[in-house]
Coordinates of C-alpha atoms and ligand atoms in Angstrom, one line a residue:
M1 CA 57.8 191.1 19.9
T2 CA 59.7 192.4 22.7
D3 CA 56.6 192.9 25.6
R4 CA 56.6 189.6 27.2
K5 CA 60.6 189.6 27.0
I6 CA 63.0 191.0 29.8
N7 CA 65.2 193.7 29.2
I8 CA 68.7 192.2 29.3
K9 CA 70.0 195.8 29.9
S10 CA 68.3 196.3 33.1
Y11 CA 71.0 193.5 34.9
T12 CA 73.6 194.5 36.4
R13 CA 76.9 192.7 36.1
N14 CA 76.6 190.4 39.0
E15 CA 72.5 189.9 38.0
L16 CA 73.8 188.9 34.4
R17 CA 76.0 186.0 36.4
Q18 CA 73.1 184.5 37.8
V19 CA 71.1 184.9 34.8
V20 CA 73.6 182.8 32.8
A21 CA 74.2 180.4 36.0
E22 CA 70.3 179.5 35.5
L23 CA 70.9 179.1 31.9
G24 CA 73.4 176.7 32.8
E25 CA 76.4 178.1 31.5
P26 CA 79.9 178.8 32.9
K27 CA 80.7 182.1 34.7
Y28 CA 82.9 183.4 32.2
R29 CA 80.1 183.8 29.7
A30 CA 78.6 186.6 31.8
E31 CA 81.7 188.5 31.0
Q32 CA 81.3 187.9 27.4
L33 CA 77.5 188.7 27.2
H34 CA 78.5 191.9 29.3
R35 CA 81.1 192.9 27.0
W36 CA 78.7 192.1 23.9
L37 CA 76.1 194.3 25.7
F38 CA 78.1 197.5 27.1
S39 CA 81.4 197.4 24.7
N40 CA 80.2 196.1 21.2
R41 CA 76.8 197.3 21.8
V42 CA 75.4 195.0 19.7
D43 CA 71.3 195.0 19.1
N44 CA 70.7 191.2 18.7
F45 CA 71.8 188.0 20.5
E46 CA 72.4 186.5 17.0
S47 CA 75.5 189.0 16.5
M48 CA 77.1 187.4 19.8
T49 CA 79.1 185.0 18.0
S50 CA 81.3 183.7 21.0
L51 CA 78.6 182.6 22.6
G52 CA 77.5 179.6 20.9
S53 CA 73.9 179.0 19.5
K54 CA 72.6 177.4 22.1
L55 CA 73.0 180.1 24.6
R56 CA 72.2 182.8 21.8
N57 CA 68.9 180.8 21.2
K58 CA 68.0 180.7 24.9
L59 CA 68.5 184.2 25.4
S60 CA 66.8 185.5 22.6
R61 CA 63.3 183.4 23.9
R62 CA 63.9 184.9 27.4
Y63 CA 65.0 188.5 26.7
F64 CA 65.3 191.6 24.5
I65 CA 67.8 194.0 24.1
P66 CA 66.8 197.8 24.3
S67 CA 67.9 200.6 22.3
C68 CA 68.5 204.2 23.1
S69 CA 68.9 206.8 20.3
I70 CA 69.4 210.5 19.8
E71 CA 65.9 211.6 18.6
R72 CA 66.6 215.4 18.4
Q73 CA 70.0 217.3 18.5
Q74 CA 70.7 221.3 19.0
H75 CA 74.3 222.9 18.6
E76 CA 75.3 226.1 20.4
S77 CA 77.0 228.3 17.9
S78 CA 80.7 228.8 18.2
I79 CA 83.5 231.5 17.1
K80 CA 85.4 227.8 16.9
E81 CA 83.6 226.1 14.0
G82 CA 82.6 222.8 15.5
A83 CA 83.3 223.7 19.4
G84 CA 80.0 224.8 20.5
T85 CA 78.2 223.2 23.0
S86 CA 75.4 220.4 21.8
K87 CA 72.5 219.1 23.3
F88 CA 70.6 216.1 22.8
L89 CA 67.4 214.8 23.6
I90 CA 67.9 210.9 23.8
K91 CA 64.8 208.4 23.6
L92 CA 64.6 205.5 26.1
H93 CA 63.4 202.0 24.7
D94 CA 60.3 202.7 26.6
G95 CA 59.7 206.4 24.8
E96 CA 61.0 208.2 27.6
T97 CA 63.2 210.8 26.7
V98 CA 66.1 212.4 28.9
E99 CA 68.7 215.2 27.9
T100 CA 72.7 214.8 27.6
V101 CA 75.1 217.5 26.6
H102 CA 78.4 217.6 25.2
I103 CA 80.9 220.5 26.3
P104 CA 83.8 220.9 24.3
A105 CA 86.8 223.0 26.2
D106 CA 90.3 223.0 25.1
E107 CA 91.4 219.6 25.1
R108 CA 88.2 218.1 26.8
N109 CA 85.0 216.7 25.8
T110 CA 82.9 216.4 29.0
V111 CA 79.6 214.9 28.5
C112 CA 76.9 215.8 30.9
V113 CA 74.3 213.0 31.9
S114 CA 71.0 212.3 33.0
S115 CA 70.4 210.0 36.1
Q116 CA 66.4 210.1 36.1
V117 CA 63.5 211.2 34.1
G118 CA 62.7 214.1 35.6
C119 CA 63.5 214.9 39.4
P120 CA 61.4 214.5 42.4
L121 CA 63.7 217.3 44.5
S122 CA 61.9 220.4 43.3
C123 CA 64.6 222.7 43.8
T124 CA 63.0 226.2 43.0
F125 CA 65.7 227.2 40.6
C126 CA 65.5 224.3 38.5
A127 CA 63.9 223.2 35.2
T128 CA 63.8 219.6 35.7
G129 CA 62.4 220.2 39.4
Y130 CA 59.3 221.6 37.8
M131 CA 58.7 218.4 35.6
G132 CA 58.0 216.1 38.6
F133 CA 59.6 212.7 38.6
T134 CA 58.8 209.5 36.2
R135 CA 61.6 207.0 36.9
N136 CA 65.5 206.2 37.6
L137 CA 67.6 205.3 35.0
N138 CA 69.2 201.9 34.8
A139 CA 72.8 201.8 34.6
S140 CA 72.7 200.9 30.7
E141 CA 70.8 204.4 30.0
I142 CA 73.4 206.4 31.6
V143 CA 76.1 204.5 30.0
E144 CA 74.8 204.8 26.2
Q145 CA 74.4 208.5 26.6
V146 CA 77.9 208.7 26.9
Y147 CA 78.2 206.5 23.8
L148 CA 75.8 208.3 22.2
A149 CA 77.6 211.6 22.7
N150 CA 80.7 209.7 21.8
D151 CA 79.7 208.5 18.2
H152 CA 78.5 212.3 17.9
I153 CA 82.0 213.6 18.6
T154 CA 84.4 211.2 16.8
A155 CA 81.9 211.5 13.5
Q156 CA 83.2 215.3 13.7
S157 CA 86.4 214.3 14.2
S158 CA 87.9 210.6 14.4
A159 CA 91.1 212.1 16.6
N160 CA 88.1 213.1 19.4
H161 CA 86.3 211.3 21.8
V162 CA 84.6 211.9 25.5
T163 CA 87.2 212.6 28.2
N164 CA 85.4 213.6 31.1
M165 CA 81.6 212.9 32.5
V166 CA 79.5 214.9 34.6
F167 CA 76.1 213.6 36.3
M168 CA 74.7 217.2 36.3
G169 CA 72.0 216.5 33.7
M170 CA 68.2 215.9 34.7
G171 CA 67.7 213.9 38.0
E172 CA 69.8 213.8 41.5
P173 CA 72.0 211.0 41.3
L174 CA 72.3 210.2 44.5
L175 CA 68.6 209.3 44.4
N176 CA 70.2 206.6 42.0
L177 CA 73.4 205.5 43.3
S178 CA 73.4 201.8 42.7
S179 CA 72.8 202.5 39.1
V180 CA 75.2 205.5 39.1
M181 CA 78.2 203.2 40.4
E182 CA 77.3 200.2 38.2
A183 CA 77.3 202.8 35.1
V184 CA 80.8 204.2 36.7
E185 CA 82.3 200.6 36.8
T186 CA 81.4 199.6 33.4
L187 CA 82.8 203.1 31.7
A188 CA 86.0 202.7 33.7
N189 CA 86.4 199.3 32.3
Q190 CA 90.0 199.7 30.7
D191 CA 89.4 196.6 28.4
Y192 CA 86.2 198.1 26.7
E193 CA 85.4 200.2 23.6
L194 CA 85.4 203.7 25.3
T195 CA 87.1 203.7 28.6
L196 CA 86.4 206.9 31.0
P197 CA 89.1 206.5 34.4
Q198 CA 87.1 207.3 37.6
R199 CA 88.7 210.2 38.4
R200 CA 87.4 211.6 35.2
I201 CA 83.8 211.2 36.2
T202 CA 82.1 213.7 38.5
V203 CA 79.2 212.9 40.7
S204 CA 77.1 215.7 41.4
T205 CA 74.7 216.4 44.4
V206 CA 72.4 218.9 46.2
G207 CA 73.7 217.3 49.4
L208 CA 72.2 214.2 50.1
V209 CA 73.9 213.0 53.8
P210 CA 73.8 209.3 54.1
Q211 CA 74.3 208.7 50.3
I212 CA 77.7 210.8 50.4
D213 CA 78.7 209.0 53.4
S214 CA 77.9 205.6 51.4
I215 CA 80.1 207.1 48.5
T216 CA 82.9 208.1 51.1
Q217 CA 82.9 204.3 52.4
S218 CA 82.4 202.8 48.8
G219 CA 85.8 203.3 47.3
L220 CA 85.0 204.7 44.2
K221 CA 87.4 207.1 42.8
T222 CA 85.2 209.5 41.3
K223 CA 85.0 213.2 42.1
L224 CA 82.3 214.9 44.1
A225 CA 80.5 218.0 43.5
V226 CA 77.8 219.7 45.4
S227 CA 75.3 222.1 44.7
L228 CA 75.1 224.3 47.5
H229 CA 73.7 227.8 46.7
A230 CA 73.5 229.1 50.1
A231 CA 75.5 228.3 53.2
D232 CA 73.0 229.2 55.8
Q233 CA 70.1 226.6 56.7
E234 CA 67.5 229.0 56.1
K235 CA 68.3 230.1 52.6
R236 CA 69.3 226.5 51.9
S237 CA 66.1 224.9 52.5
T238 CA 64.2 227.7 50.6
L239 CA 66.2 227.0 47.3
I240 CA 66.4 223.2 48.1
P241 CA 63.6 222.0 49.7
I242 CA 65.1 218.6 50.9
A243 CA 68.1 220.8 52.7
K244 CA 65.1 220.8 55.7
E245 CA 65.9 217.1 56.0
H246 CA 69.8 217.1 54.8
T247 CA 70.9 220.1 57.1
V248 CA 73.8 222.2 56.3
V249 CA 75.4 221.4 59.3
N250 CA 75.4 217.6 58.6
L251 CA 76.1 218.2 55.1
R252 CA 79.6 219.7 56.0
N253 CA 80.3 217.0 58.2
A254 CA 79.4 214.7 55.9
L255 CA 81.9 216.4 53.3
I256 CA 84.7 216.5 55.8
R257 CA 84.1 213.3 56.3
Y258 CA 84.6 212.6 52.5
A259 CA 87.5 214.9 52.3
E260 CA 89.6 213.5 55.3
L261 CA 88.9 209.8 54.1
T262 CA 89.2 210.4 50.2
E263 CA 91.9 213.2 50.5
E264 CA 90.1 214.5 47.7
P265 CA 88.6 218.1 47.5
V266 CA 85.0 218.6 47.2
T267 CA 83.8 220.8 44.4
L268 CA 81.2 223.3 46.4
V269 CA 79.1 224.9 43.2
Y270 CA 77.4 228.1 44.0
M271 CA 74.8 229.8 41.6
L272 CA 74.5 233.5 42.1
L273 CA 71.0 234.7 42.3
E274 CA 70.4 238.0 42.5
G275 CA 68.9 239.8 45.9
I276 CA 68.8 235.8 46.7
N277 CA 72.0 234.5 47.7
D278 CA 74.8 237.3 46.7
S279 CA 75.3 239.4 49.5
V280 CA 78.9 240.2 51.4
Q281 CA 77.4 238.0 53.9
D282 CA 76.2 235.2 52.4
A283 CA 80.0 235.0 50.8
K284 CA 81.0 235.4 54.4
N285 CA 78.7 232.3 55.4
L286 CA 80.0 230.5 52.4
A287 CA 83.7 230.8 53.6
T288 CA 82.7 229.9 56.8
F289 CA 81.3 226.8 55.6
S290 CA 84.2 225.9 53.4
R291 CA 86.7 226.6 56.2
N292 CA 89.3 223.7 57.2
F293 CA 88.4 220.9 54.9
L294 CA 89.5 220.5 51.4
C295 CA 87.3 222.1 49.1
K296 CA 87.2 224.3 46.1
I297 CA 84.3 226.9 45.3
N298 CA 82.5 226.9 41.9
L299 CA 80.7 230.0 41.0
I300 CA 78.5 229.8 38.4
D301 CA 76.0 232.0 36.7
Y302 CA 72.4 231.7 36.3
N303 CA 70.7 231.7 33.0
S304 CA 67.0 233.3 33.2
I305 CA 64.7 230.4 32.7
V306 CA 61.1 231.5 30.9
N307 CA 58.4 231.8 34.2
M308 CA 61.0 231.8 36.8
K309 CA 61.5 234.7 39.0
F310 CA 65.7 234.2 39.7
K311 CA 68.2 236.7 37.9
S312 CA 71.6 236.7 37.4
V313 CA 74.1 238.8 39.1
N314 CA 76.0 241.7 37.6
E315 CA 80.0 241.7 37.4
K316 CA 80.5 244.2 39.9
K317 CA 78.4 242.0 42.3
R318 CA 79.9 238.7 41.5
D319 CA 83.5 240.5 42.0
S320 CA 82.6 241.8 45.5
F321 CA 81.3 238.0 46.1
I322 CA 84.4 236.7 45.0
R323 CA 86.8 239.0 47.1
V324 CA 85.2 237.9 50.6
L325 CA 86.3 234.1 49.6
V326 CA 89.5 234.9 48.1
D327 CA 90.5 237.4 51.1
T328 CA 90.0 234.2 53.4
G329 CA 92.4 232.0 51.2
L330 CA 89.9 230.1 49.0
H331 CA 90.4 228.4 46.0
V332 CA 87.5 229.9 43.7
T333 CA 86.6 229.1 39.8
V334 CA 84.3 231.1 37.8
R335 CA 82.4 228.8 35.4
K336 CA 81.4 230.1 32.1
S337 CA 77.6 229.2 31.2
H338 CA 78.5 226.6 28.1
G339 CA 75.2 226.1 26.1
A340 CA 73.4 228.7 27.7
S341 CA 71.8 229.8 24.2
I342 CA 70.2 226.5 24.0
N343 CA 69.1 226.1 27.8
A344 CA 72.0 223.4 28.4
A345 CA 73.2 225.0 31.4
C346 CA 73.0 223.4 35.2
G347 CA 69.3 223.3 36.5
Q348 CA 68.0 224.1 33.2
L349 CA 67.2 221.0 31.3
A350 CA 64.1 219.4 30.8
L351 CA 62.0 222.5 31.0
R352 CA 62.9 223.1 27.2
K353 CA 62.1 219.6 26.5
K354 CA 58.7 220.0 27.7
Q355 CA 58.5 223.0 25.1
I356 CA 60.2 220.4 22.6
T357 CA 57.6 217.8 22.9
A358 CA 54.9 220.1 22.9
S359 CA 56.0 221.8 19.7
G360 CA 57.8 218.9 18.3
R361 CA 61.1 220.7 17.6
I362 CA 63.8 222.1 18.7
N363 CA 64.5 225.9 17.7
Ligands
LIG401 S1 68.7 220.8 40.7 FE1 69.2 218.7 40.4 S2 68.1 217.6 42.6 FE2 67.2 219.7 42.5 S3 65.5 219.3 41.4 FE3 67.2 220.0 39.7 S4 67.7 217.8 38.9 FE4 66.7 217.6 40.9

């Protein structure tokens, strides 16, 4: 029975130190406990042999170890066998589900993780936004998504493993910043089973200004991506309602502070939507926004979602947009939309999940 016990993995590393102290144990036990939970990933206290039976018994009387599992998975076909994008529906210990995506490309295995069940920000182009918000994930639920994806990757080929991670799944990571930071620290631990250097982790946001400042001040070495999608205040507020509060001017100032202090470029993600943000004037606005600070622009395609009014732009339109940016000396990349056939592209997670839940299958 777990209902009267406490979820031990809901604690941060610091909180585990308090747990251990309250049980009258020395400090180093907290480090051992953290390793058993987050590197060895054991699912019972009995297996924690280095802790001693007295402590194991005390822990098992008060706490339980939750588990996350892959409930369903779907793979995008690819020319190279086994090299397509995979999407996982991950079941959390309380029955909630989130989606995690594995994107293989060249030598990289990138995992796109969720940070919340649903999202409260209701961006108009985003499937997750239509779900509403249920709850934040704790750090262990973020870490476990990476481990589960890694299990899948290594099962295909023992020489492969997760190399990169992006917080671009369900939810706004900066609304759950403490869990995101805790997860990053755990994953970056060089002594653990799976190590992801902070530089290989990208935190993506729609642009929450105080939280970007917190990252700037935190000393975190992760990369920062901002979903801009429009560089003028009115248009951006229409697409991203929270932009009314976190204005384009204030966002730009926060990004300038970030780039100056960290000396790292910000990736400005811009999804081209036909007739909405794809004009030459929109490109000029983006060029003006991007002037005079370290940044690069990542243009992405929109994949049509059922019941949504947006459409992707054609190649000619995209080329004219790019030309304006390149002519002003900006660094522009165009991201191919991995996972489009399984609705695994940015802003497309979760609506499909509702269909999965309703039909009980992924097709
Ligand atoms: S785009 Fe991101 S912040 Fe906006 S609703 Fe979707 S998940 Fe939330």
